[in-house]
CSV table of C-alpha atoms in Angstrom, one decimal:
chain,number,residue,atom,x,y,z
A,16,ALA,CA,217.5,68.7,139.0
A,17,VAL,CA,214.1,68.9,137.4
A,18,ARG,CA,211.7,66.0,138.4
A,19,GLU,CA,208.8,66.8,136.2
A,20,ILE,CA,207.8,69.2,133.5
A,21,PHE,CA,204.1,70.4,133.2
A,22,SER,CA,202.3,72.2,130.4
A,23,THR,CA,199.1,74.1,129.7
A,24,ARG,CA,198.5,75.4,125.9
A,25,SER,CA,201.3,78.1,126.4
A,26,ALA,CA,203.1,78.1,129.5
A,27,PHE,CA,205.2,75.3,131.4
A,28,ALA,CA,206.0,74.5,135.0
A,29,ALA,CA,209.0,72.6,136.2
A,30,LEU,CA,209.0,70.7,139.4
A,31,LYS,CA,212.3,70.4,140.7
A,32,ALA,CA,213.7,67.7,142.9
A,33,ASP,CA,213.9,69.8,145.9
A,34,GLY,CA,210.4,71.1,145.7
A,35,THR,CA,210.6,74.2,144.0
A,36,VAL,CA,208.9,75.2,140.9
A,37,VAL,CA,210.0,77.5,138.1
A,38,THR,CA,207.4,78.8,135.7
A,39,TRP,CA,207.5,80.4,132.2
A,40,GLY,CA,205.4,81.2,129.1
A,41,ASN,CA,202.1,83.2,129.0
A,42,GLU,CA,201.1,84.6,132.1
A,43,ASP,CA,197.6,84.1,131.7
A,44,GLU,CA,197.9,80.6,131.2
A,45,GLY,CA,200.0,80.0,134.4
A,46,GLY,CA,203.5,81.3,133.1
A,47,ASP,CA,204.1,83.7,135.9
A,48,SER,CA,204.4,82.3,139.5
A,49,SER,CA,206.1,85.7,140.7
A,50,ASN,CA,203.4,86.3,143.2
A,51,PHE,CA,203.8,83.0,145.3
A,52,ALA,CA,207.0,81.1,146.9
A,53,LEU,CA,206.6,77.9,145.3
A,54,THR,CA,208.7,75.7,147.5
A,55,ASP,CA,208.0,72.6,149.2
A,56,VAL,CA,205.6,71.5,146.2
A,57,LEU,CA,204.7,67.9,146.1
A,58,GLU,CA,202.5,68.0,143.1
A,59,ILE,CA,201.4,70.0,140.2
A,60,THR,CA,198.6,69.4,137.8
A,61,SER,CA,197.6,71.4,134.7
A,62,SER,CA,194.9,71.9,132.4
A,63,ASP,CA,194.9,73.7,129.1
A,64,THR,CA,195.0,76.9,130.6
A,65,ALA,CA,196.0,76.5,134.5
A,66,PHE,CA,198.4,74.9,136.9
A,67,VAL,CA,197.5,73.8,140.6
A,68,ALA,CA,200.4,73.5,142.8
A,69,VAL,CA,199.9,71.5,146.0
A,70,ARG,CA,202.3,72.4,149.1
A,71,CYS,CA,201.6,70.2,152.3
A,72,SER,CA,203.8,70.1,155.4
A,73,ASP,CA,203.2,69.8,158.8
A,74,SER,CA,203.6,73.7,159.4
A,75,SER,CA,202.0,74.9,156.5
A,76,GLY,CA,199.8,73.6,153.6
A,77,ALA,CA,198.4,75.3,150.5
A,78,THR,CA,196.8,74.8,147.2
A,79,ILE,CA,197.7,77.3,144.6
A,80,ILE,CA,196.0,78.0,141.1
A,81,LEU,CA,198.1,79.9,138.4
A,82,GLY,CA,196.4,80.9,135.2
A,83,GLN,CA,193.1,81.0,133.6
A,84,THR,CA,191.2,82.5,136.7
A,85,ASP,CA,190.3,86.1,137.3
A,86,GLU,CA,193.6,86.1,139.4
A,87,ASP,CA,196.0,83.5,140.6
A,88,VAL,CA,194.8,82.3,143.7
A,89,LEU,CA,196.0,80.9,147.0
A,90,PHE,CA,194.0,78.4,149.5
A,91,PRO,CA,196.2,78.7,152.7
A,92,GLY,CA,195.8,75.7,154.8
A,93,VAL,CA,194.0,73.7,152.2
A,94,CYS,CA,196.1,70.4,151.5
A,95,VAL,CA,194.3,68.6,148.7
A,96,ARG,CA,194.7,64.7,148.3
A,97,LYS,CA,193.6,64.4,144.8
A,98,ILE,CA,193.4,66.7,141.8
A,99,TYR,CA,191.2,66.1,138.5
A,100,ALA,CA,191.9,68.0,135.3
A,101,SER,CA,189.9,68.4,132.1
A,102,SER,CA,190.9,70.5,128.9
A,103,GLY,CA,188.5,73.5,130.7
A,104,GLY,CA,189.1,73.4,134.2
A,105,LEU,CA,190.4,71.9,137.4
A,106,ALA,CA,188.7,70.1,140.5
A,107,PHE,CA,190.1,69.2,144.0
């Protein structure tokens, strides 16, 4: 079951109840998450052009940015507690 849906201008991310994420739409704005295993995700935040997915657990934490960056970015071991979004960017 889908818990929540997030959007950028032209992409969507569905956070499912089991912590997995499905993305679709414009890959330049976060619609292609095939480079990452999006499991155990606790939170997603979106801006106009990107998503941030936060995955935190005892064994591994990560913050993943999908969308309007030069490349999708993985920050292994980074478990943020708060994400701020504006139309043009994300901060954590």
